[in-house]
Short mmCIF file of C-alpha atoms in Angstrom, two decimals:
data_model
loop_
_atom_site.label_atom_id
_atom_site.label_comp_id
_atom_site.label_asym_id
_atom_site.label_seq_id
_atom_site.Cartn_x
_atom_site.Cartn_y
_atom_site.Cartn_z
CA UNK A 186 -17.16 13.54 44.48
CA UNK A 187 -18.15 13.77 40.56
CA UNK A 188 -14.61 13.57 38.20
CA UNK A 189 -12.91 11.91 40.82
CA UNK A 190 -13.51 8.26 38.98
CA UNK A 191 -12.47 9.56 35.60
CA UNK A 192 -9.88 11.83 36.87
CA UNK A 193 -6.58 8.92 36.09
CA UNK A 194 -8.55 7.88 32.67
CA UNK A 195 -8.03 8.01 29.07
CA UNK A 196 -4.10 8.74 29.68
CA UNK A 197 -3.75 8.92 25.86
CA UNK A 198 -5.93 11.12 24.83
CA UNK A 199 -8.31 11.46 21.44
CA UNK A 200 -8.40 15.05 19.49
CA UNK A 201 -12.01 15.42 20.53
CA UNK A 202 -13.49 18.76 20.22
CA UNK A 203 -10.33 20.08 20.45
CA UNK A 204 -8.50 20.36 16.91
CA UNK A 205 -5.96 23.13 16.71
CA UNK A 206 -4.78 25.65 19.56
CA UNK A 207 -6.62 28.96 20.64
CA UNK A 208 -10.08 29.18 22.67
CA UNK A 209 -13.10 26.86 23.10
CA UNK A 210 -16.17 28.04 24.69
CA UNK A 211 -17.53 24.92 26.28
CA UNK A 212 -20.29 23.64 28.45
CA UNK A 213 -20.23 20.47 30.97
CA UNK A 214 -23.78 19.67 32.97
CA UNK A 215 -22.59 18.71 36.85
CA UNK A 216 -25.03 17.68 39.88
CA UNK A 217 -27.95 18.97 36.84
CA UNK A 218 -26.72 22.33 36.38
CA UNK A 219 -25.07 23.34 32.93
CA UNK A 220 -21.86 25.00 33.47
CA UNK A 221 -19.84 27.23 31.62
CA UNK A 222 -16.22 27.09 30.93
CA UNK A 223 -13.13 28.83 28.40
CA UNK A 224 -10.21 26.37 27.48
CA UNK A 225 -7.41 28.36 26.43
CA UNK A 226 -4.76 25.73 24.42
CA UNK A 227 -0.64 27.60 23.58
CA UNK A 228 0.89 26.46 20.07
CA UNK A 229 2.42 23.70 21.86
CA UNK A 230 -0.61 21.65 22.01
CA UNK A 231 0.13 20.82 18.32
CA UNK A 232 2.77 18.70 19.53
CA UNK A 233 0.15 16.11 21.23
CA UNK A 234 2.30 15.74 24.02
CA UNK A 235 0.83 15.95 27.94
CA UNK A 236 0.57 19.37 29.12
CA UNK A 237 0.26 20.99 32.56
CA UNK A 238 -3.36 22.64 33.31
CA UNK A 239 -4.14 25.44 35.19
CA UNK A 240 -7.62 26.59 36.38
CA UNK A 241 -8.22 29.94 37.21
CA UNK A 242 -11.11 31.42 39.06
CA UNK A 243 -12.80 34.73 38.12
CA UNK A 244 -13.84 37.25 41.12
CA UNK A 245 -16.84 38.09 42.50
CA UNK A 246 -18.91 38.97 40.26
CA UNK A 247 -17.04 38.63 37.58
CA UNK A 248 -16.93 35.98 34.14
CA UNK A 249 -14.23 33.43 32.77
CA UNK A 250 -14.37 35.61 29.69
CA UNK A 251 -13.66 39.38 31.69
CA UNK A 252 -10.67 37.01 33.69
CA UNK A 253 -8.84 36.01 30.71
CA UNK A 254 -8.88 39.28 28.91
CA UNK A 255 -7.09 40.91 32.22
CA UNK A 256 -5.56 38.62 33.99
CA UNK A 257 -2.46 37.79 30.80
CA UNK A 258 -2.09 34.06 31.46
CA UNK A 259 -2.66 33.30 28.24
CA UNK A 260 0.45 34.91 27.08
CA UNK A 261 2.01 33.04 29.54
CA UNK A 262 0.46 30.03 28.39
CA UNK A 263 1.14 30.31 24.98
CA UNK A 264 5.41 30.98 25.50
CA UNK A 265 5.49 28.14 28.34
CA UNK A 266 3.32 25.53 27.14
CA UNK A 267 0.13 24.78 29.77
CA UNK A 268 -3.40 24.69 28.85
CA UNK A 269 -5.62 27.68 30.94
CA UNK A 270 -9.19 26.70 31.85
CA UNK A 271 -11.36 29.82 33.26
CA UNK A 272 -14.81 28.15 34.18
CA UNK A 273 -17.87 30.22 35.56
CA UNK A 274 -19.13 30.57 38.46
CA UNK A 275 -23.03 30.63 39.28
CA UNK A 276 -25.53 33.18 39.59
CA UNK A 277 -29.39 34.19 38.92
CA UNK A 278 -28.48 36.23 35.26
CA UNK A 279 -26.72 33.99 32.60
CA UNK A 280 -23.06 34.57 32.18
CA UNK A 281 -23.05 38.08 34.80
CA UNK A 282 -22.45 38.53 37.79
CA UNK A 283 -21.00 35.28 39.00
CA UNK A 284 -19.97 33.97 42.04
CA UNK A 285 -18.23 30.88 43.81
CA UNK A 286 -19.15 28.64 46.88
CA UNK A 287 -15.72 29.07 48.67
CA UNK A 288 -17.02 28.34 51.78
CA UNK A 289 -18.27 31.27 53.53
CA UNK A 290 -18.36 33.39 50.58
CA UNK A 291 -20.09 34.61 47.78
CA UNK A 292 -23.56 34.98 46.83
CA UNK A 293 -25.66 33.00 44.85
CA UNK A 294 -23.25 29.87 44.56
CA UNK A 295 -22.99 29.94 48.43
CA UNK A 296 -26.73 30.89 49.01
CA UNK A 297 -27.34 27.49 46.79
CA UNK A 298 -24.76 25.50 48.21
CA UNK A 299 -23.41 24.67 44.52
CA UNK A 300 -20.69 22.13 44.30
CA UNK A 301 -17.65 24.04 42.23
CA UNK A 302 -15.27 21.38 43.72
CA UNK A 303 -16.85 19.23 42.12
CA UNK A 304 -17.45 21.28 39.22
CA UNK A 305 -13.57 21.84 38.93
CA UNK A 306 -12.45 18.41 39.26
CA UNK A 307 -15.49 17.04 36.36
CA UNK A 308 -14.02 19.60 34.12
CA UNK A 309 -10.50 18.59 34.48
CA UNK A 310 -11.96 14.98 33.94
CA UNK A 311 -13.76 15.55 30.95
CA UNK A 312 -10.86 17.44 29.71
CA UNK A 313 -8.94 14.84 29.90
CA UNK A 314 -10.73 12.72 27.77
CA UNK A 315 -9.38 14.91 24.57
CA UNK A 316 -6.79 16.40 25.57
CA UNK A 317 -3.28 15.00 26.37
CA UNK A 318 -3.64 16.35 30.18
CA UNK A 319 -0.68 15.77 32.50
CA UNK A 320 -2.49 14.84 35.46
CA UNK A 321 0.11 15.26 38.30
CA UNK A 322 0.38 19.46 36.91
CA UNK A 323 -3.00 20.44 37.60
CA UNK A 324 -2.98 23.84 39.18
CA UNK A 325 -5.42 26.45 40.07
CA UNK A 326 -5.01 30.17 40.81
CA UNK A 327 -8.06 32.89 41.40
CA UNK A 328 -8.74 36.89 41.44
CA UNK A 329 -10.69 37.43 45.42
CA UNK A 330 -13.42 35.26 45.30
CA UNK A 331 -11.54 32.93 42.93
CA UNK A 332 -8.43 33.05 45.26
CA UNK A 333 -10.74 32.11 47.98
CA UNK A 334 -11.76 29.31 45.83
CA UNK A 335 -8.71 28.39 44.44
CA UNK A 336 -8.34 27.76 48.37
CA UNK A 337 -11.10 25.58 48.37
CA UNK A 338 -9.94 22.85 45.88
CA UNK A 339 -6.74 22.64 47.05
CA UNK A 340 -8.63 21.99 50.41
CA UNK A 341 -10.85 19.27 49.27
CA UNK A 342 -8.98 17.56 46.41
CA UNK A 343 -5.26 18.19 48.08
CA UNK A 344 -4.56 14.73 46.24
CA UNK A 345 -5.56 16.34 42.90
CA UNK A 346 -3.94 19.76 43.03
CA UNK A 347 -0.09 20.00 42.59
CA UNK A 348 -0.07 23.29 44.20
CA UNK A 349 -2.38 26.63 44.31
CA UNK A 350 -1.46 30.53 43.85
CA UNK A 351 -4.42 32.68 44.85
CA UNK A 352 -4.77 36.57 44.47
CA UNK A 353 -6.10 38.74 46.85
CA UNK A 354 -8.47 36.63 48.71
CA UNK A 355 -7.73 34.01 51.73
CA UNK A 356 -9.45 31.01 52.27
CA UNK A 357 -12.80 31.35 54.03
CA UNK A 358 -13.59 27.22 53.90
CA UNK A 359 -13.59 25.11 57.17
CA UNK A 360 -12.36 22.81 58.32
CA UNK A 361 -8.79 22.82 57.58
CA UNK A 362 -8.37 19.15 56.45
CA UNK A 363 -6.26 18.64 53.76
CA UNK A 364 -5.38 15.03 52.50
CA UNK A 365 -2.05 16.15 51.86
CA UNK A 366 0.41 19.17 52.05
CA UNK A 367 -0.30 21.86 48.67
CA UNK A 368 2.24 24.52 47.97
CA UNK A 369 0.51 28.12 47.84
CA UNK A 370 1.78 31.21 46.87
CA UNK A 371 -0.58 34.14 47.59
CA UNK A 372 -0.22 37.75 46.21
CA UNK A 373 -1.88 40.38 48.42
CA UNK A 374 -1.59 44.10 49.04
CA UNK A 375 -1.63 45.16 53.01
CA UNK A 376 -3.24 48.01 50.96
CA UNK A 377 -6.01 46.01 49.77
CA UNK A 378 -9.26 48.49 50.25
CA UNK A 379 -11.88 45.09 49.56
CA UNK A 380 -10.04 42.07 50.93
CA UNK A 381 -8.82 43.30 54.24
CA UNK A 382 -5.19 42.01 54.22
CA UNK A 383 -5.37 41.87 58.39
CA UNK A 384 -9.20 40.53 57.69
CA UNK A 385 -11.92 42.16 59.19
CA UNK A 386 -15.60 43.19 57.48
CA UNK A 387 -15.16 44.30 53.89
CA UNK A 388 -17.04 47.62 52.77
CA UNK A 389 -20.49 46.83 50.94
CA UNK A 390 -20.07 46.14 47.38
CA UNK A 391 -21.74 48.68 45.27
CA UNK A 392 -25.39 49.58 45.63
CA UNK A 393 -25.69 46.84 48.36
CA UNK A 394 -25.24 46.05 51.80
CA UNK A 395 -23.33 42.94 51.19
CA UNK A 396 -20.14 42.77 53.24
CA UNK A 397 -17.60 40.13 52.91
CA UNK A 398 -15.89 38.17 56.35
CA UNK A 399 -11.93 38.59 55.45
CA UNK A 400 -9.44 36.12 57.38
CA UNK A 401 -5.92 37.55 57.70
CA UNK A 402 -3.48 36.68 55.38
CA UNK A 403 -0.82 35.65 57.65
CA UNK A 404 -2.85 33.49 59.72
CA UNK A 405 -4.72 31.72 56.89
CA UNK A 406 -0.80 30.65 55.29
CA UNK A 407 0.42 29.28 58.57
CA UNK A 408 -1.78 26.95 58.08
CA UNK A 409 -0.40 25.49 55.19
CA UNK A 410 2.72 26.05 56.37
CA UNK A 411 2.33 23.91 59.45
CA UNK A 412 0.65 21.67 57.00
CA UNK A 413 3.53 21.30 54.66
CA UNK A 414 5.98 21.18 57.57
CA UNK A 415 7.64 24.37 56.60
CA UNK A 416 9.56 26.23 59.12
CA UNK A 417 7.44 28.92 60.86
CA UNK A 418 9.31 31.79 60.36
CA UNK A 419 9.83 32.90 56.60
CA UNK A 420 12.63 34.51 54.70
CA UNK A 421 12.52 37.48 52.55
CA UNK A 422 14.09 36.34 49.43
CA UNK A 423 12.87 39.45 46.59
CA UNK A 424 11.89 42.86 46.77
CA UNK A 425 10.74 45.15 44.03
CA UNK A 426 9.62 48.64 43.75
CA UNK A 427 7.86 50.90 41.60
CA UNK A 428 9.28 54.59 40.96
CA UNK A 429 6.79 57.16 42.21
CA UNK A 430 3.41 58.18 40.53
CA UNK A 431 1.98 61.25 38.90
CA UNK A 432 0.75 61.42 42.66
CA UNK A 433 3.61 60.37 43.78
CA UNK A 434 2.53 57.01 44.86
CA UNK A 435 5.04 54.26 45.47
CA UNK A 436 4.50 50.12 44.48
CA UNK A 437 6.46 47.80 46.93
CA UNK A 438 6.58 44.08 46.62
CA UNK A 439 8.15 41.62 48.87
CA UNK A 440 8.63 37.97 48.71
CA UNK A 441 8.62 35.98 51.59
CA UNK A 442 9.59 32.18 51.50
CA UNK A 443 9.08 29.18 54.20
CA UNK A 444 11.41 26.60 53.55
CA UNK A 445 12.79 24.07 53.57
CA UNK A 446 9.34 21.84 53.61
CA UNK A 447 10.18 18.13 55.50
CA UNK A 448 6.71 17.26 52.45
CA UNK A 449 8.38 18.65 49.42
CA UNK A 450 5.58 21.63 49.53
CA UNK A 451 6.49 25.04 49.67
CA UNK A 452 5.03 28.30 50.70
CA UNK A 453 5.79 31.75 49.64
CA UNK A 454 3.92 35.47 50.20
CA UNK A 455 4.24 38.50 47.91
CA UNK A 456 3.06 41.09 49.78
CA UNK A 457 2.52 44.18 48.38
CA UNK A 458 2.00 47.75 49.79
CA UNK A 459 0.48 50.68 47.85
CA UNK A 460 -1.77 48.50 45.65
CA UNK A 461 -5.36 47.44 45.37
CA UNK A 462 -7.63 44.85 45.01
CA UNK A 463 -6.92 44.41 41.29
CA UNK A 464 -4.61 41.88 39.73
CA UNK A 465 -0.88 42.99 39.46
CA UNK A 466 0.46 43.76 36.03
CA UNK A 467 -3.51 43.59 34.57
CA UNK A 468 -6.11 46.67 34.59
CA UNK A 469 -9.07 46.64 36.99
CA UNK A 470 -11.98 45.65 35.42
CA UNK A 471 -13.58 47.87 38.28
CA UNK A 472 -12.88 51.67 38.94
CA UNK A 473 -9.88 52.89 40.97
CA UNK A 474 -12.67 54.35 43.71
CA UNK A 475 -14.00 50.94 44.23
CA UNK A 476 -10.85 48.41 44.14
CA UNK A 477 -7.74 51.16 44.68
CA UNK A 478 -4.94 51.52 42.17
CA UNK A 479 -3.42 49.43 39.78
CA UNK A 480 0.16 48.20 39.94
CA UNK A 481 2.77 46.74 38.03
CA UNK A 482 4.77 46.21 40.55
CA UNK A 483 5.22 42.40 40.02
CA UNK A 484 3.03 40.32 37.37
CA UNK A 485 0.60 38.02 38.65
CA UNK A 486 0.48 35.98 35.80
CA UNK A 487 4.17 35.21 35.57
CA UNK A 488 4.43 35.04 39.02
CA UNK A 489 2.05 32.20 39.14
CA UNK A 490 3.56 30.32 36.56
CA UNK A 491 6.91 30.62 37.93
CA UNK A 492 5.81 29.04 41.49
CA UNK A 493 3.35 26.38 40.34
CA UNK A 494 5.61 24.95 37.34
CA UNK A 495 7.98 23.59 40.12
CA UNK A 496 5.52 21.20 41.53
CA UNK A 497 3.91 18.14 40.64
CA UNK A 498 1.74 15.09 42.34
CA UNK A 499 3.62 11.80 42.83
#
């Protein structure tokens, strides 16, 4: 697959394009389409030494830019020291309304059959030829159809990915064939109005009749876990809760953990009740009538960080 070849190259790497830290807007041309992508590097870049990556996948219909101004991983970037890349997914109108091939799901980039694995793993590549990348911390996390790809990757480049943390969307991507074991941590609400935590038919996004197939949740991770050779029965290790609402509404988060792993891997599940589609701790980009209510009952973005950072290739 494209990057794969130049993924272990240039281990010291040249300043490039890349000359102080903040955001680059960047484009990379893969299988002949031009791609789209937002490199996000913290203040410790300055210190040239190799940093962690972690790619993160937009929803549905969604852009790397609307991601990174609500999902807060760049303040998470900037205090812990990782490089964020949001890339964009494909569609018929620019930089709107994008989608990802995860598989079974989502529109135009499935319809086309374009190749984000080997989109993601080309960036990461070229990346790497200017930036002091540490290749064995390369992680990827995703909002719903970026969870689901998220999924993906860490499917088809298990060898590549030192572990995943998706959000609100379950892997829709057959077969299950990983080279090796990934540790996951998915964030879903049982609550979830979009992707059906239990799985099921999706209601038709807005001013369509497009419906999305949902896997459950639970069955989806006991895959991995079987994969990782986890025990099958998980531990609840954290809860959480939000005081009640103007409407009286209650947040709960729970975090369930499989472990110990005979590969290394691990596997852990926030599961949240009362909340919606959107990404915990960041506004909706969407209305509360068509993705369900906000929480803060956990943060996505730290949580993510705090599960990945653990893990790294050999």
């Amino acid at each position: 697959m494209l990057g794969l070849g130049l993924w272990a190259a240039a281990p010291a790497a040249a300043a490039g394009r890349f000359a102080a830290p903040g955001d680059y807007d960047l484009t990379l041309t893969v299988g002949g389409r031009v791609r789209t992508y937002l490199v996000h590097l913290p203040p410790l870049f300055r210190e040239r030494a190799p940093l962690p990556v972690l790619l993160a996948f937009h929803g549905g219909g969604g852009t790397a830019a609307g991601f990174k101004a609500y999902s807060g991983l760049d303040a998470v970037a900037d205090r812990e020291g990782f490089v964020v890349v949001y890339p964009d997914g494909s569609g018929r109108l620019g930089r709107r309304l994008l989608t990802w091939n995860a598989g079974e799901c989502c529109g135009f980039a499935r319809d086309a059959n374009v190749n984000d694995v080997g989109f993601a793993l080309a960036l990461v590549a070229a990346l790497g030829a200017d930036l002091p990348l540490d290749r064995r911390r390369v992680y990827a996390t995703g909002h719903s159809n970026g969870a689901m790809m998220a999924y993906r990757v860490a499917l088809e480049a298990a060898e590549r990915i030192a572990a995943i943390a998706p959000v609100a969307g379950m892997m829709v991507a057959d077969p299950f064939a990983p080279a090796a074991p990934v540790p996951v941590l998915h964030i879903h609400s049982v609550d979830d109005p979009r992707a059906l935590y239990a799985g099921g038919l999706g209601p038709p996004f807005p001013l369509t009749s497009v419906r999305v197939a949902h896997r459950p949740v639970e069955a989806g991770l006991a895959r991995w876990i079987a994969r990782a050779g986890c025990p099958a029965a998980g531990q609840v290790v954290e809860e959480r809760a939000t005081p009640p609402d103007a409407r009286g509404r209650r947040h709960t988060a729970t975090r369930w953990r499989w472990g110990p792993c005979a590969s290394g891997a691990g596997v852990e599940l926030w599961k949240l009740t009362g909340a919606g589609h959107g990404w915990p701790g960041g506004p909706s980009p969407l209305p509360e009538r068509l993705t369900g209510p906000d929480t803060t009952v956990i943060s996505a973005a730290e949580e993510v960080w705090r599960f990945v950072r653990r893990f790294r290739r050999p």
